[in-house]
Amino acid sequence: MKNRTPELAALLADPGRQLPARADLNLLRTFLAVYRSGSFTAAAPQLGLSQPTVTAQIRTLEQQTGRELFTRLPRGVEPTPPAHELAGQVAGPLDALAALEGGGPLSGQTAPVHLAGPSELLCVRVLPALAPLVAEGLELRVTQGLTEPLLEELRGGRHDLVIATRRPRGRALESAPLADEEYVLVASPAWARRVAAHPEAGDLCAALRDVPLVTYAEDLPIARRYWRNVFGKQLTARAAVTVPNLYAVLSAVNAGAGYSVLPHSLCQEYLDTGRLARLHAPEEPPLNTLFLVQRPGADANPDVLRVRERLSAAARGW
């Protein structure tokens, strides 16, 4: 077999491993792509192969190893215990070989770090935290979006790191808690005074019935969670204003359109300067844990490690 690193050659020659003695390097590459993407279909374009070819190569490797490597699911595949063991054996050597072939980190160069996450968090917290690394020469490519699509793109190899609003399912993606995001109930000072003067001011939920609600989605996900966790009841209000994103919510509320529930990181400056008022200060505010999710093999680029370490350090003060 050509193009082996010493580590890979030793791995394939070790009779104690579960690999066959003449394992095909292409089969192992296909296996690793499927393992990391969680799907034959997602792995195919990464490899420049058709989906049936990927399926056939995995079947061949399963025959050679005598082990089922993936459980077929309605959407994608789930690695079996032997697949996790095999990935642990081959990932490092294959990543090292890919870096050598592509002129990557091991040849003295680093590639741009592809980072993705919620747009508001990226602008308010993440990019300021990474600015010193950019000044030192880091190349950064940033994408904003919702967690589910970004994680799918991560599995497909599009991103190196994703800041997710939930922990990814399964064990194929490495993730670690990054920070807890607090949510706050806010309005303009003028609306806050009207709520405080309301005849039912002792019942905040009742006092807010006449105040317009601003949200970024018709199903009111953040506000509904706040009402459920803090007040122990369902939110019955309808949105008066629906806008595309949380930045637009902040802008509308700051202009006096009504009230909303926002991440503290997004509106902290407005609260500190008095442009917004906090309507409620519960003893245990709702929190949402953010996770930093890394594409398998991404740490072959040392700049990915630098970004991860800088974000982890910065997040302690968020």
Coordinates of C-alpha atoms in Angstrom, one line a residue, residues 185-187 191-192 194-196 198 200-201 203-213 226-227 231 235 237-238 258-261 279-280:
L185 CA -37.0 39.9 30.8
V186 CA -36.5 43.4 29.5
A187 CA -38.4 46.5 28.2
W191 CA -42.6 50.5 29.5
A192 CA -41.0 49.5 32.8
R194 CA -46.0 51.7 33.1
V195 CA -45.7 48.1 34.3
A196 CA -44.7 49.3 37.7
H198 CA -50.1 49.0 36.6
E200 CA -51.9 44.6 39.0
A201 CA -48.2 45.3 39.3
D203 CA -48.7 40.1 39.4
L204 CA -46.1 40.7 36.7
C205 CA -47.7 38.3 34.2
A206 CA -51.0 40.2 34.6
A207 CA -49.3 43.6 34.3
L208 CA -47.6 42.5 31.0
R209 CA -50.9 41.5 29.3
D210 CA -51.3 45.0 27.9
V211 CA -47.6 45.3 26.8
P212 CA -46.7 44.3 23.2
L213 CA -44.5 41.2 23.0
Y226 CA -38.9 31.8 30.7
W227 CA -42.6 31.7 31.7
F231 CA -43.4 31.7 36.7
L235 CA -47.3 32.0 28.3
A237 CA -49.6 36.1 24.9
R238 CA -49.3 36.4 21.2
G258 CA -42.7 46.4 23.9
Y259 CA -41.0 43.7 26.0
S260 CA -39.1 40.5 25.3
V261 CA -36.8 37.9 26.8
L279 CA -38.5 43.8 34.5
H280 CA -37.8 40.8 36.7

